[in-house]
XYZ file of C-alpha atoms in Angstrom:
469
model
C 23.864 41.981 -12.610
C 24.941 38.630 -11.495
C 23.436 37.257 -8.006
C 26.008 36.516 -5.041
C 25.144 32.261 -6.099
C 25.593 33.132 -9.668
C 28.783 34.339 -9.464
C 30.519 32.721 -7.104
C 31.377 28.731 -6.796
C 31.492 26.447 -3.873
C 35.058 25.428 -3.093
C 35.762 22.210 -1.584
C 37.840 22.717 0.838
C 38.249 18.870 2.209
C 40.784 18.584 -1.170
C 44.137 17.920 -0.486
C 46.142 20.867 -1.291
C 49.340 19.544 -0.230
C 52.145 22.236 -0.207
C 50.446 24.241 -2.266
C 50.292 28.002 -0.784
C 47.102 29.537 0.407
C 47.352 32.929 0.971
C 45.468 34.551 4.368
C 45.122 38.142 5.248
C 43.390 38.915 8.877
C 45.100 37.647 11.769
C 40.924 37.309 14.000
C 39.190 35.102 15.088
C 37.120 34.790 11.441
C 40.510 34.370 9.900
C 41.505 31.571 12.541
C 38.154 29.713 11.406
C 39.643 29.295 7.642
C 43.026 28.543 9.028
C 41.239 25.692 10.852
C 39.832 24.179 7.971
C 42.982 24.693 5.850
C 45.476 22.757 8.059
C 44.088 19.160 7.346
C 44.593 19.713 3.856
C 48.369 19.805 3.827
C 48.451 23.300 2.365
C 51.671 25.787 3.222
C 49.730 28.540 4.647
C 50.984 32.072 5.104
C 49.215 35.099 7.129
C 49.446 38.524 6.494
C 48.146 40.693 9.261
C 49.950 43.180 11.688
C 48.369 40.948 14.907
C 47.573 37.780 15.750
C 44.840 36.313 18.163
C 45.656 33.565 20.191
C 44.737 30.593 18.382
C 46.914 31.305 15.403
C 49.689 32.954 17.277
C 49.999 29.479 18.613
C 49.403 28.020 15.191
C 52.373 30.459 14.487
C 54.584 29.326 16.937
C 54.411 25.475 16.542
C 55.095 26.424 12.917
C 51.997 25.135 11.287
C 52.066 28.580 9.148
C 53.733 31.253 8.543
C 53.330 34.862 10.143
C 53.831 38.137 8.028
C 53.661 40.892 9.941
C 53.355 44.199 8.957
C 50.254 46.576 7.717
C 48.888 44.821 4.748
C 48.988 47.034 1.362
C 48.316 46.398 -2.156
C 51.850 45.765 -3.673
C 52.602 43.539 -0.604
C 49.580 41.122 -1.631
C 50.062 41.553 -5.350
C 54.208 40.180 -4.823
C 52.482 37.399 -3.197
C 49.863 36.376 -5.166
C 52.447 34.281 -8.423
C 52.089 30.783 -7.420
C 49.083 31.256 -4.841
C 46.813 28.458 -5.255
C 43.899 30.623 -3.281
C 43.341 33.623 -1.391
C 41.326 34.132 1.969
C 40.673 37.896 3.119
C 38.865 38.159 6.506
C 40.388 41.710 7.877
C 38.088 44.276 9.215
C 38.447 46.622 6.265
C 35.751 45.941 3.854
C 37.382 49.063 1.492
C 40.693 47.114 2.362
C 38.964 43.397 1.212
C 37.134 44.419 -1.735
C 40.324 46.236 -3.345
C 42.302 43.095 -2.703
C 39.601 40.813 -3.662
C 39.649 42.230 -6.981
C 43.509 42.146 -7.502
C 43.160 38.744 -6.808
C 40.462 37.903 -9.389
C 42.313 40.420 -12.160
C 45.378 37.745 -11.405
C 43.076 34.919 -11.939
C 43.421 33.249 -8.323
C 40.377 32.273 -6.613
C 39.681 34.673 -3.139
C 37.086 34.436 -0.581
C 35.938 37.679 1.184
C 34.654 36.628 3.916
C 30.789 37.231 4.434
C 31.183 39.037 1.280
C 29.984 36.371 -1.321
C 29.316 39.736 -4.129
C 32.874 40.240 -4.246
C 34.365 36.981 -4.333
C 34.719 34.099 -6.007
C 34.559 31.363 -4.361
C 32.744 30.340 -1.033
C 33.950 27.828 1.272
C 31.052 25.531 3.532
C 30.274 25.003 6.746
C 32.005 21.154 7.337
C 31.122 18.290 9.564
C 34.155 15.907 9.695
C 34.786 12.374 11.169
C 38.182 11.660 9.520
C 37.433 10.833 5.495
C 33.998 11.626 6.102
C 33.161 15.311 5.142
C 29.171 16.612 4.959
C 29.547 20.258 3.835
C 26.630 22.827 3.941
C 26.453 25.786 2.004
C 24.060 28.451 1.285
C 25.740 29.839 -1.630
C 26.448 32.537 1.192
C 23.266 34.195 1.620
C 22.730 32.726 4.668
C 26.130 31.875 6.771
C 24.612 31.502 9.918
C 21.761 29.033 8.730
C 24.521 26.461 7.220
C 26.211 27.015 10.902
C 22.539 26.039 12.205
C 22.472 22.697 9.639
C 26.360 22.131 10.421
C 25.546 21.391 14.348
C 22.107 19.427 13.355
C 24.501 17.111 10.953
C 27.040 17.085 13.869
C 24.532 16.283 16.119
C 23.866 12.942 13.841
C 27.055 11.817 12.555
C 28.275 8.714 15.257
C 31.610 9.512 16.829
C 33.109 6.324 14.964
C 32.118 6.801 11.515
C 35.945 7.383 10.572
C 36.806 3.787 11.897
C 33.936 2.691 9.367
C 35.227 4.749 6.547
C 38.873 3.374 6.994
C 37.372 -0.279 7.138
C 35.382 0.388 3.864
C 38.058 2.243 2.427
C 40.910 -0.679 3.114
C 38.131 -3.346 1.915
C 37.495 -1.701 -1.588
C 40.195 -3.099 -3.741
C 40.155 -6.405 -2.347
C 36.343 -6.354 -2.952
C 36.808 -4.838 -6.449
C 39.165 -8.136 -7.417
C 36.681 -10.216 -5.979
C 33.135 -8.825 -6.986
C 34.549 -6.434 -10.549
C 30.534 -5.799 -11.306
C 29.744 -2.390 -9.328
C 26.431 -3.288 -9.435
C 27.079 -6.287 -6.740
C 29.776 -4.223 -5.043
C 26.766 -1.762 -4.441
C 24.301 -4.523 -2.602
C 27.380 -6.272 -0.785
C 28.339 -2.573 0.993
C 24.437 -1.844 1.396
C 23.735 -4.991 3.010
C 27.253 -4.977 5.501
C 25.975 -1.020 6.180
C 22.231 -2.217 6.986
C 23.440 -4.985 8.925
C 25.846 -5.820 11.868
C 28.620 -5.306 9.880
C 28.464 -1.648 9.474
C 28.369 -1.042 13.658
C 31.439 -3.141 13.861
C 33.216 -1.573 11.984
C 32.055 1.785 13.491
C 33.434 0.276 17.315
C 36.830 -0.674 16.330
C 35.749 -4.323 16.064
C 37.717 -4.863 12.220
C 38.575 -9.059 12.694
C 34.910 -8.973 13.168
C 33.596 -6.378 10.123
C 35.750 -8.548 8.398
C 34.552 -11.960 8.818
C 30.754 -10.365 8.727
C 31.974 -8.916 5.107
C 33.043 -11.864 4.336
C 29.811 -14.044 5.147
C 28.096 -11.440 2.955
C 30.451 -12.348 -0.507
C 30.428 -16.327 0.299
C 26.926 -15.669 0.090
C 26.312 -13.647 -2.797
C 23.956 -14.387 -5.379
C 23.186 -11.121 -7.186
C 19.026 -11.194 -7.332
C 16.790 -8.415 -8.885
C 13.603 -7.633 -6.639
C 10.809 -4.518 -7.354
C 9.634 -2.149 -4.888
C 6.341 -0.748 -4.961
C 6.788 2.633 -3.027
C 3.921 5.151 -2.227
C 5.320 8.399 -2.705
C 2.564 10.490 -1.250
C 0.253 13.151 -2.539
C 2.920 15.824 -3.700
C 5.076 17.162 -0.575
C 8.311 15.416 0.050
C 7.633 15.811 3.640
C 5.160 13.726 3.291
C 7.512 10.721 1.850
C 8.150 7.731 4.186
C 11.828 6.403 5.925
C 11.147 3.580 4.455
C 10.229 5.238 0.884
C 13.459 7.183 1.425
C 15.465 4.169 1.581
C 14.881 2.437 -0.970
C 14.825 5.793 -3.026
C 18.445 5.612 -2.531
C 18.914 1.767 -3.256
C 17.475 1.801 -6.349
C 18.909 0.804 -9.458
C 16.299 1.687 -11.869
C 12.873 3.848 -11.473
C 9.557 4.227 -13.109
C 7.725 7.122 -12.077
C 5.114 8.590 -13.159
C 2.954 12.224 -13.580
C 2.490 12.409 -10.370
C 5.995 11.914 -9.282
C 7.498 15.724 -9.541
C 10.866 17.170 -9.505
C 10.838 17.891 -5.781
C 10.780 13.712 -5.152
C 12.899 12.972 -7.637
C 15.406 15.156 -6.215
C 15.700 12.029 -3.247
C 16.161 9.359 -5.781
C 19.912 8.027 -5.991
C 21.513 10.367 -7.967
C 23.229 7.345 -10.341
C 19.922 5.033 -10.675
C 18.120 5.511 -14.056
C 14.871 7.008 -14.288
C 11.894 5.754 -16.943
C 9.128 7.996 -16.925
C 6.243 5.779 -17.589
C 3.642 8.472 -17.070
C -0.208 7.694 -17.604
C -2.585 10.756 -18.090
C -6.360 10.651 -19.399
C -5.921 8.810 -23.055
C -2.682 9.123 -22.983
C -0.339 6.415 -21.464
C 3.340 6.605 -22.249
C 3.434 3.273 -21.833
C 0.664 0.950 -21.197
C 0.208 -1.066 -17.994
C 1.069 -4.652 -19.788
C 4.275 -2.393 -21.190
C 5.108 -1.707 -17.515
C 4.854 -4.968 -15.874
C 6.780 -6.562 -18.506
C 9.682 -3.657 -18.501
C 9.637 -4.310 -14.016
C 10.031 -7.996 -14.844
C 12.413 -8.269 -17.563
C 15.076 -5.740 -15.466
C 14.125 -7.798 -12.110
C 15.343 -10.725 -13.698
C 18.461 -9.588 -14.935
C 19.485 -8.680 -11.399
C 18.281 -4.936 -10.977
C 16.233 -3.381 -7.957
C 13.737 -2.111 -9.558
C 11.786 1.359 -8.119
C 7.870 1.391 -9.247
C 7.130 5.123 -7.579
C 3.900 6.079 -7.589
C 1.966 9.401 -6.312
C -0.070 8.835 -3.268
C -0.220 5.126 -2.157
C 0.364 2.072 -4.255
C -3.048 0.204 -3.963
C -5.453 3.095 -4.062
C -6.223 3.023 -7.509
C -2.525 2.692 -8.656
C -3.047 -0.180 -10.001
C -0.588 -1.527 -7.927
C -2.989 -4.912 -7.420
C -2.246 -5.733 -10.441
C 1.232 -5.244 -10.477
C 1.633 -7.746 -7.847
C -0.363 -10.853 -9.539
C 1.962 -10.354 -12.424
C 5.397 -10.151 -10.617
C 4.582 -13.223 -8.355
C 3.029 -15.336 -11.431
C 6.724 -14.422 -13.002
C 8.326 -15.571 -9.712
C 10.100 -12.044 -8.901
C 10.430 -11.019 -5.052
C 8.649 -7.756 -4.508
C 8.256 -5.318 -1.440
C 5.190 -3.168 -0.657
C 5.958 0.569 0.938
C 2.587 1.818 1.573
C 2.125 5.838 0.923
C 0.258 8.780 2.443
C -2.900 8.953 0.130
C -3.942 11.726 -2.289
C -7.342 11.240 -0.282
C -5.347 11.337 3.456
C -3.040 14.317 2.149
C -5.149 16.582 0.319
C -7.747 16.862 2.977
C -5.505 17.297 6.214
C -3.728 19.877 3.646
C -7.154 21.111 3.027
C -8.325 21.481 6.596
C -10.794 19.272 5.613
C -11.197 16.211 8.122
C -12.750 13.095 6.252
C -14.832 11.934 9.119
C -16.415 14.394 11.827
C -18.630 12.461 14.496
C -21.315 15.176 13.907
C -21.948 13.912 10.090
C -19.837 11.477 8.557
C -18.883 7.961 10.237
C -17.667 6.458 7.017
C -15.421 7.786 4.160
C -15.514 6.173 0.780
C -12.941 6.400 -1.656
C -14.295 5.911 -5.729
C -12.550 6.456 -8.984
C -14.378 8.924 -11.407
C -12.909 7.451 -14.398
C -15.653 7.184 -17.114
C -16.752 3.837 -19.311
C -15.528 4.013 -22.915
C -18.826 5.587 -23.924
C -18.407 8.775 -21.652
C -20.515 7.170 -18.396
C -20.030 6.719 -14.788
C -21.242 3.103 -13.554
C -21.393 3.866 -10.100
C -23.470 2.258 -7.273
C -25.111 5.487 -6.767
C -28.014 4.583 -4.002
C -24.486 3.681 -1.287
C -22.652 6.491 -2.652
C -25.177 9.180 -2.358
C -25.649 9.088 1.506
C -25.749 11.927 4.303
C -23.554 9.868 6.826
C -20.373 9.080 5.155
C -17.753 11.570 2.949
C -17.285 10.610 -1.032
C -13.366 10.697 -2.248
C -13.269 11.306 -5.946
C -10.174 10.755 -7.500
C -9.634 11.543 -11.148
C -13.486 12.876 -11.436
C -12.576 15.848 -13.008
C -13.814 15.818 -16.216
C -16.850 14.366 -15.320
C -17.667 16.170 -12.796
C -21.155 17.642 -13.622
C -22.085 14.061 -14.136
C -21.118 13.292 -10.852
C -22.553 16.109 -9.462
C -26.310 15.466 -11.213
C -26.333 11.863 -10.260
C -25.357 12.759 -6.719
C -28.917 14.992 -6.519
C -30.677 12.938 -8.791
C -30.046 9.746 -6.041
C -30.810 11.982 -3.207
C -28.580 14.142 -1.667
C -29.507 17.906 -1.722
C -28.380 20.387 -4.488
C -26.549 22.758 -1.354
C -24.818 19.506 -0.396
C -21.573 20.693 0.512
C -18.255 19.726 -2.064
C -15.012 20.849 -2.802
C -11.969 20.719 -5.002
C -8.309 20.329 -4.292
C -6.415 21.068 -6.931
C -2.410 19.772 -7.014
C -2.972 19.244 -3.041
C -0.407 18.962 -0.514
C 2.305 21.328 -3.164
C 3.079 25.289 -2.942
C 0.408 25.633 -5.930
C -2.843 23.816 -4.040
C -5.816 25.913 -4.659
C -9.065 24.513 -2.762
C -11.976 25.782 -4.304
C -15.677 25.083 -1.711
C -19.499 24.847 -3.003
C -21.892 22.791 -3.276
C -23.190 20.023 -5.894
C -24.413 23.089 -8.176
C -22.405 25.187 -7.837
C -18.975 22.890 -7.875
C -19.262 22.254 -11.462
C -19.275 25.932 -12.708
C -16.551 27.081 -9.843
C -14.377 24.460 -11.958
C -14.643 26.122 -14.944
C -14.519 29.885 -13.780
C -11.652 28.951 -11.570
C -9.749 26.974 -14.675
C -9.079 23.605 -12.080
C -6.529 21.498 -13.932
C -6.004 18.086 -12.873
C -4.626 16.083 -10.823
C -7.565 16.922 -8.430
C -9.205 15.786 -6.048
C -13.174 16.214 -5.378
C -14.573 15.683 -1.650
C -18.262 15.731 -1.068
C -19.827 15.528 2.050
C -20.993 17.773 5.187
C -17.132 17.393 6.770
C -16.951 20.386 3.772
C -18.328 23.004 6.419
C -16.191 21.964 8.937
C -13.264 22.962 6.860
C -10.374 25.178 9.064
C -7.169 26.788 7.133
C -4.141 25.467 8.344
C -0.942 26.406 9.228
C 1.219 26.372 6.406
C 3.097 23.332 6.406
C 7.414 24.105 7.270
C 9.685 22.379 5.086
């Protein structure tokens, strides 16, 4: 059996539907709701229901649709439905609305049944609307109330004069096509009037001014490529900066990659192109010389480039080096710092990296091996009581780290743990102890990426409450 979301569709209702009938039976307060969003589209409505309530008797009167009144049967609605473009059924007869939905859908003409997504099919949203601008929220209607909830959050955030700035924009477009035909520089013109005073000029009324602003913008136009190094975070899009955001949306082009999953790629600009460029243990998709030369070479031929990387660019993501090569090729580059694996994992852990009983440093360290299999590590500052050790990608040699740890003088009950995809609906975090980490590892089957803390901060470990989207 099909699901309510499987089997219905979300209807836009914001198209124009201009003389086209639209068919609705219930003369309530629910039916006055779809009436209400109907009107603005131009659409000849008529009503079928024996009584009215106020709002649409009014509606009725100033002759924005048309009453039918009269008990509401089956061959009434079936003479109606030729030529319907769609059908709304909000009376208080579910037997009544389910035997009507489906004479609608045997004539092949889309119905709603109101809170009744299983027997309809098509669902309508919740709107927002500031003239051309139209945010709709919809739950696939499992939940109507919760896209009401969203629907007064949005309302609460959409300015009063966005439809001024919509009609500015949408008057400006065809001169700016003629002027600028590359969509690509059309793009960065509108981004940088939006970003700058332009935008809230347009949004007051002010259009001689908007349109000298947008005009300052095109005299100066030189279309420039530029790469942004964005931190991404540990995992959780929660956890992903404003400032990542924007540019997330700006972005022509983006390399990502392993650590970059589905759930932040979902905020990248739905248009921009995506180059996995993933590097796991051995296995790079494409090397790091690869990468800086692919960032350069689409920099320079005018493209805002996206480098996205998991946790924060210049904690071992290499993003140092990055940087010397972009500036020795003369290509602009920002910097959005990220919430670190390091930062994330352990506050996701309930693991606090310093504690003033034990630890008044934290060091961070890479567990990446030499090409013959070994860890060159300053072990006599890493294997102290006072400070917490960060491993990052020390899986795989993790007894190794573990035995050198002792062997340099911390005890073999030295507390440790693992956090394993950290900060994401599947972290597992796995305590012990130097000896006993190792085989926990491999009992537990720990895949990377994780990350290994070691330090007394370990016992001071609390569960948290779950994180809320």
């Amino acid at each position: 059996m099909q699901s309510s979301s499987e089997k219905t569709s979300w209807f836009p209702v914001m198209l124009r539907l201009d003389e086209a009938r639209v068919l609705v039976i219930g003369g309530g307060n629910i039916a006055a709701n779809k009436v209400r969003l109907l009107v603005p589209t131009g659409a000849r409505i008529e009503l079928l229901s024996p009584t009215l309530c106020p709002e649409l008797q009014r509606l009725a009167d100033d002759g924005v649709l048309t009453h039918v009144p009269g008990l509401v049967s089956e061959e009434d609605v079936r003479a109606r439905l030729p030529g319907c473009r769609l059908v709304y059924i909000a009376t208080n007869d579910t037997a009544l609305n389910r035997t009507l939905s489906a004479l609608c859908q045997q004539q092949n003409v889309p119905v709603c049944a109101v809170d009744d997504p299983g027997n309809s099919s098509f669902i309508t949203p919740a709107l927002s609307t500031r003239g051309a601008v139209q945010v709709a929220v919809s739950t696939g209607g499992a939940a109507p109330v919760l896209a009401r909830r969203l629907r007064a959050k949005i309302e609460e955030m959409l300015p009063a004069g966005l439809h001024l700035l919509a009609d500015f924009m949408q008057n400006a477009r065809l001169p700016l096509r003629e002027r600028l035909p590359d969509p690509s520089d059309r793009r960065q013109i509108w981004e940088r009037f939006l970003d700058g005073a332009g935008g809230h000029l347009a949004m007051s009324g002010q259009t001689e001014a908007a349109s000298h602003e947008l005009n300052s913008l095109l005299d100066g136009h030189t279309r420039q490529g530029e790469v942004w190094l964005v931190g991404a975070g540990p995992g959780d899009p929660n956890l992903l900066t404003l400032a990542a955001l924007r540019l997330m949306q700006d972005a022509d082009t983006v390399l990502y990659d392993n650590l970059i999953g589905p759930d932040i790629l979902n905020y990248v600009r739905r248009d921009a192109e995506l180059i996995f460029v993933g590097k796991q243990r051995n296995r790079h998709t494409l090397p790091q010389e690869g990468i800086n030369a692919e960032l350069i070479r689409r920099a320079k031929a005018g493209e805002r480039v996206l480098r996205l990387k998991g946790g924060d660019p210049f904690i071992f993501g290499r993003g140092g080096e990055e940087i010397e090569t972009l500036t020795q090729a003369g290509v602009p580059f920002r910097i959005i710092p990220g919430i670190s694996a390091a930062n994330g994992c352990a506050a996701y852990a309930g693991i606090p990296l310093t504690h003033r009983d034990c630890a008044q440093a934290c060091l961070f360290i890479t567990g990446h091996a030499k090409t013959d299999g070994t860890l060159d590590l300053a072990w006599e500052t890493i294997a102290l009581r006072s400070q917490t050790v960060v491993i990052y990608m020390g899986l795989t040699m993790l007894p190794q780290l573990c035995a050198q740890l002792t062997t340099h003088g911390l005890p073999a009950d030295w507390p440790a743990a693992l956090v394993e995809r950290g900060t994401t609906p599947r972290q597992r975090v796995i305590t012990g102890t130097l000896t006993t980490l190792p085989e926990q590892a491999v009992t537990e089957k720990v895949t990377s990426p994780a990350l290994i803390i070691i330090g007394e901060v370990v016992r001071h470990r609390v569960c948290p409450t779950p994180t809320e989207p």
